[in-house]
PDB file of C-alpha atoms in Angstrom:
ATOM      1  CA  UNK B  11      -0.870   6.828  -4.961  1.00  0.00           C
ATOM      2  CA  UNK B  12      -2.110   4.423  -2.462  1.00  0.00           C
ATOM      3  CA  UNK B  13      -2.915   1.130  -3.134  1.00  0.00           C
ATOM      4  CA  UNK B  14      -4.636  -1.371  -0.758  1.00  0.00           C
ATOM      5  CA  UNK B  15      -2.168  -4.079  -0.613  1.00  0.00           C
ATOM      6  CA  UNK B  16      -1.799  -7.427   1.382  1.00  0.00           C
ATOM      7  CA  UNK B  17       0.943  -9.846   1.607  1.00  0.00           C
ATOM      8  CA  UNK B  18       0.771 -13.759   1.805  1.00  0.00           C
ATOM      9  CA  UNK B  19       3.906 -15.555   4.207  1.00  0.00           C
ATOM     10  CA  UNK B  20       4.417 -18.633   5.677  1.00  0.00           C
ATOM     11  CA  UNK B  21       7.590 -19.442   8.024  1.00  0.00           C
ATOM     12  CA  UNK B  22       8.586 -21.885   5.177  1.00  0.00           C
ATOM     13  CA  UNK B  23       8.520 -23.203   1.564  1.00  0.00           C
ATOM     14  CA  UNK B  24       5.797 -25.621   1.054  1.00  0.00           C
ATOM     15  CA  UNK B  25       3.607 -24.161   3.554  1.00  0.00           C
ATOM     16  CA  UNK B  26       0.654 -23.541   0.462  1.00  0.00           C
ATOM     17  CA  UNK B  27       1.274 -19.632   0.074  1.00  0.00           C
ATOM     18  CA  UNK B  28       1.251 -19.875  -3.920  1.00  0.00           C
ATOM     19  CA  UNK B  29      -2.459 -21.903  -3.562  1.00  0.00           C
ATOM     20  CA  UNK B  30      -3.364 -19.510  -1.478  1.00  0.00           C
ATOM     21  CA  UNK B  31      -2.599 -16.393  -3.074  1.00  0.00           C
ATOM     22  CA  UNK B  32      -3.447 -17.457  -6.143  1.00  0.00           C
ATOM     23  CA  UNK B  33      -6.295 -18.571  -5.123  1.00  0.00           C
ATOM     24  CA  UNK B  34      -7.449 -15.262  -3.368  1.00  0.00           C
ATOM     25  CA  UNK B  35      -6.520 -13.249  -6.252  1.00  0.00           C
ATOM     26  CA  UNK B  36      -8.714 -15.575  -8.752  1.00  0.00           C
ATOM     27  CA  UNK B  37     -11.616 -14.800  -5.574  1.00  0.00           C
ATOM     28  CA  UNK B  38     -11.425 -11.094  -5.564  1.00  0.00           C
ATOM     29  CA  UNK B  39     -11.529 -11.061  -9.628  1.00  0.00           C
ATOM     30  CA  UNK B  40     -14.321 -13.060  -9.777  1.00  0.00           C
ATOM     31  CA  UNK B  41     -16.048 -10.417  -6.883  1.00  0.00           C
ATOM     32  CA  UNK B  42     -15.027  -7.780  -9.497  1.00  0.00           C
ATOM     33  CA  UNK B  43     -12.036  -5.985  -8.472  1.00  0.00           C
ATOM     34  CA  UNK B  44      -8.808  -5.156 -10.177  1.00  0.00           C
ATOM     35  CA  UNK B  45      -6.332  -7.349  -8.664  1.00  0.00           C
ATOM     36  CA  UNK B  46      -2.568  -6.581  -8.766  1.00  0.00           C
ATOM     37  CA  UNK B  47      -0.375  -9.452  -8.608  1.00  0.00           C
ATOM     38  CA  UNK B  48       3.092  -9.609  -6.888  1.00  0.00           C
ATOM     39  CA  UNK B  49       5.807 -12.137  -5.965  1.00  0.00           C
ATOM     40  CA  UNK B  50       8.788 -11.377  -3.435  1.00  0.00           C
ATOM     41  CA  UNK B  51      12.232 -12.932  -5.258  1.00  0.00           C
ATOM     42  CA  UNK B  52      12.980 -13.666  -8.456  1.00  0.00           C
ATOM     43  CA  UNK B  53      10.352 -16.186  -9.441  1.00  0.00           C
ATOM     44  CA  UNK B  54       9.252 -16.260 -12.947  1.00  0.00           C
ATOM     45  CA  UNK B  55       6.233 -19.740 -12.116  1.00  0.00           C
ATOM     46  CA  UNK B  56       4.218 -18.361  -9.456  1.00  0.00           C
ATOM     47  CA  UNK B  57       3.758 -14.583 -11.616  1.00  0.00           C
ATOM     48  CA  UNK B  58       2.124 -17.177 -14.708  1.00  0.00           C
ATOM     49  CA  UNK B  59       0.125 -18.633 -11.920  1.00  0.00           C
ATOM     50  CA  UNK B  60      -0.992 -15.167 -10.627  1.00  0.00           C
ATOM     51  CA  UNK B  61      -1.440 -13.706 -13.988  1.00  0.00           C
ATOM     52  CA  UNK B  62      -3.482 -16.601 -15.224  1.00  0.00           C
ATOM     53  CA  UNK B  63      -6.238 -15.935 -12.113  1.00  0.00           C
ATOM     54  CA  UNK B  64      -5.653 -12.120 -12.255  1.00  0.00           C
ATOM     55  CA  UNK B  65      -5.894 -11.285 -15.936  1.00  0.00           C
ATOM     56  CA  UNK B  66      -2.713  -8.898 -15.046  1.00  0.00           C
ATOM     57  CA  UNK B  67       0.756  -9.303 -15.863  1.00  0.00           C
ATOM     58  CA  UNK B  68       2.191 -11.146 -12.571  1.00  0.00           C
ATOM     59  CA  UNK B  69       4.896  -9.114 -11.376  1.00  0.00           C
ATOM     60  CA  UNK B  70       8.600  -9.272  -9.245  1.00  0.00           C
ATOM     61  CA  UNK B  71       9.277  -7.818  -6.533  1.00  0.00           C
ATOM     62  CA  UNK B  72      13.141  -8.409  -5.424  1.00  0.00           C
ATOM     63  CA  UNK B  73      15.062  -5.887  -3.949  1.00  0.00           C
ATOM     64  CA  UNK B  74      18.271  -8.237  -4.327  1.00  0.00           C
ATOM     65  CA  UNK B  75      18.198  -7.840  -8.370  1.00  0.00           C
ATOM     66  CA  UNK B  76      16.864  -4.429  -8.645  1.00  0.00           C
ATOM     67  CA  UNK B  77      17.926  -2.540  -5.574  1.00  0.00           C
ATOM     68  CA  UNK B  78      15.742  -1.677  -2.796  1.00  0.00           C
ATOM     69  CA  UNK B  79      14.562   1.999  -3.731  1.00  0.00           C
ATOM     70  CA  UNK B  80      12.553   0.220  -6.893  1.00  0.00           C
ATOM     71  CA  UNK B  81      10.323  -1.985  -4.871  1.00  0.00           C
ATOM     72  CA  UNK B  82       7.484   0.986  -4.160  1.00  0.00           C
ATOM     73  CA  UNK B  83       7.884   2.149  -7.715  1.00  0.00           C
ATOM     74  CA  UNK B  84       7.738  -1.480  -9.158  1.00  0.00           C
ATOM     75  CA  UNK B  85       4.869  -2.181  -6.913  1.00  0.00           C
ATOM     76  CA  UNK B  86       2.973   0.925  -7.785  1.00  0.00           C
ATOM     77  CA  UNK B  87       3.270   0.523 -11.618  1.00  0.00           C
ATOM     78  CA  UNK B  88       2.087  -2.712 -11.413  1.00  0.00           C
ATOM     79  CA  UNK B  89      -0.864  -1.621  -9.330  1.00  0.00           C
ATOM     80  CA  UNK B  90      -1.948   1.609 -11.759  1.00  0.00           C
ATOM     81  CA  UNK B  91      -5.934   1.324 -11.772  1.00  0.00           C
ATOM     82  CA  UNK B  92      -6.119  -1.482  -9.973  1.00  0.00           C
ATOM     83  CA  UNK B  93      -8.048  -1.888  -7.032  1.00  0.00           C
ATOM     84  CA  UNK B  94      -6.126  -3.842  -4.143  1.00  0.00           C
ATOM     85  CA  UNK B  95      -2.505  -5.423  -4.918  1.00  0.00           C
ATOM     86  CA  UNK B  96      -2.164  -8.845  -3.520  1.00  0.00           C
ATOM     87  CA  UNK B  97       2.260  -9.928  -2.923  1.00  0.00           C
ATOM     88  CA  UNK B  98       2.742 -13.559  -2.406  1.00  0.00           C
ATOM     89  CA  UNK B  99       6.220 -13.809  -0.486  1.00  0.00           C
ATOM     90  CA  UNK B 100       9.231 -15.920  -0.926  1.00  0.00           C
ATOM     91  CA  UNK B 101      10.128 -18.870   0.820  1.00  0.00           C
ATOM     92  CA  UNK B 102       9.918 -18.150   4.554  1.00  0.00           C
ATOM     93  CA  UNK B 103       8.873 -14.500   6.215  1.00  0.00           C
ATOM     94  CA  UNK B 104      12.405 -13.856   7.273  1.00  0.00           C
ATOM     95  CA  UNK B 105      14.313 -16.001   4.392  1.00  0.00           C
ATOM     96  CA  UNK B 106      16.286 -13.773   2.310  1.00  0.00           C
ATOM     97  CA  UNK B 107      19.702 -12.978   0.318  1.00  0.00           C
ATOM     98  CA  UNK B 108      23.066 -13.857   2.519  1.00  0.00           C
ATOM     99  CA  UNK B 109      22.558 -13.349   6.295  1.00  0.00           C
ATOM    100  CA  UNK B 110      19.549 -11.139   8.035  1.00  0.00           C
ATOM    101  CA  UNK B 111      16.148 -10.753   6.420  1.00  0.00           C
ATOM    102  CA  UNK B 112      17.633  -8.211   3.169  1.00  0.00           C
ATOM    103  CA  UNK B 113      15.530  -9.542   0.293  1.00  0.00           C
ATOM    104  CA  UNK B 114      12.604 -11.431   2.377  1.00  0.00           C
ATOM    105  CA  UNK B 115       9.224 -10.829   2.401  1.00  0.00           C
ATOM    106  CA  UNK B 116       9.140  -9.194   5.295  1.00  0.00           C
ATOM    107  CA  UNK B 117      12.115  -6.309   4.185  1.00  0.00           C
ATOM    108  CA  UNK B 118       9.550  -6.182   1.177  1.00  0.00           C
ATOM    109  CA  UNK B 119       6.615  -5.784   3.355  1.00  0.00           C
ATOM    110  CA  UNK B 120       8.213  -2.994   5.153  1.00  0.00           C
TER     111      UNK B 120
END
């Protein structure tokens, strides 16, 4: 299954990335489409905020708590019949758990 997908970083917290995700996703529902809503980490706000302007459970994506090789799956259940996924990251692109990027948004994106 392929899903169009896009991802929403910032190099830091407080940089706007849940207004502006949320905001997009709210956007493309109101244009019609079947938006799929992610978040990198283990945040359990920002999902509420997504699934408020999605109408779609918001869902996590975090490799940390679930192990890497469930972050496609996780991804593509969440985005069954819907028709463009949008993942607002964590923190900072390259922010993750312990040292390196393991966990960040952009490990996620890849």
């Amino acid at each position: 299954m392929v899903v169009p997908r896009l991802v929403i970083a910032a190099p830091s917290s407080g940089s706007g990335k849940t207004t502006v995700a949320t905001g997009l996703m709210a956007a493309l529902r109101a244009r019609g489409l079947r938006v799929s809503p992610h978040k990198v980490g283990p945040d359990y706000i920002d999902p509420g905020y997504h699934a408020l302007a999605t109408g779609r459970p918001g869902r996590n994506l975090d490799p940390w708590l679930t192990g890497e090789d469930r972050v496609a799956p996780l991804l593509l259940h969440g985005a069954r019949d819907a028709d463009i996924a949008v993942v607002e990251g964590v923190m900072g692109l390259y922010d993750g758990a312990g040292s390196g990027d393991s966990a960040s948004t952009a490990h996620v994106a890849s």
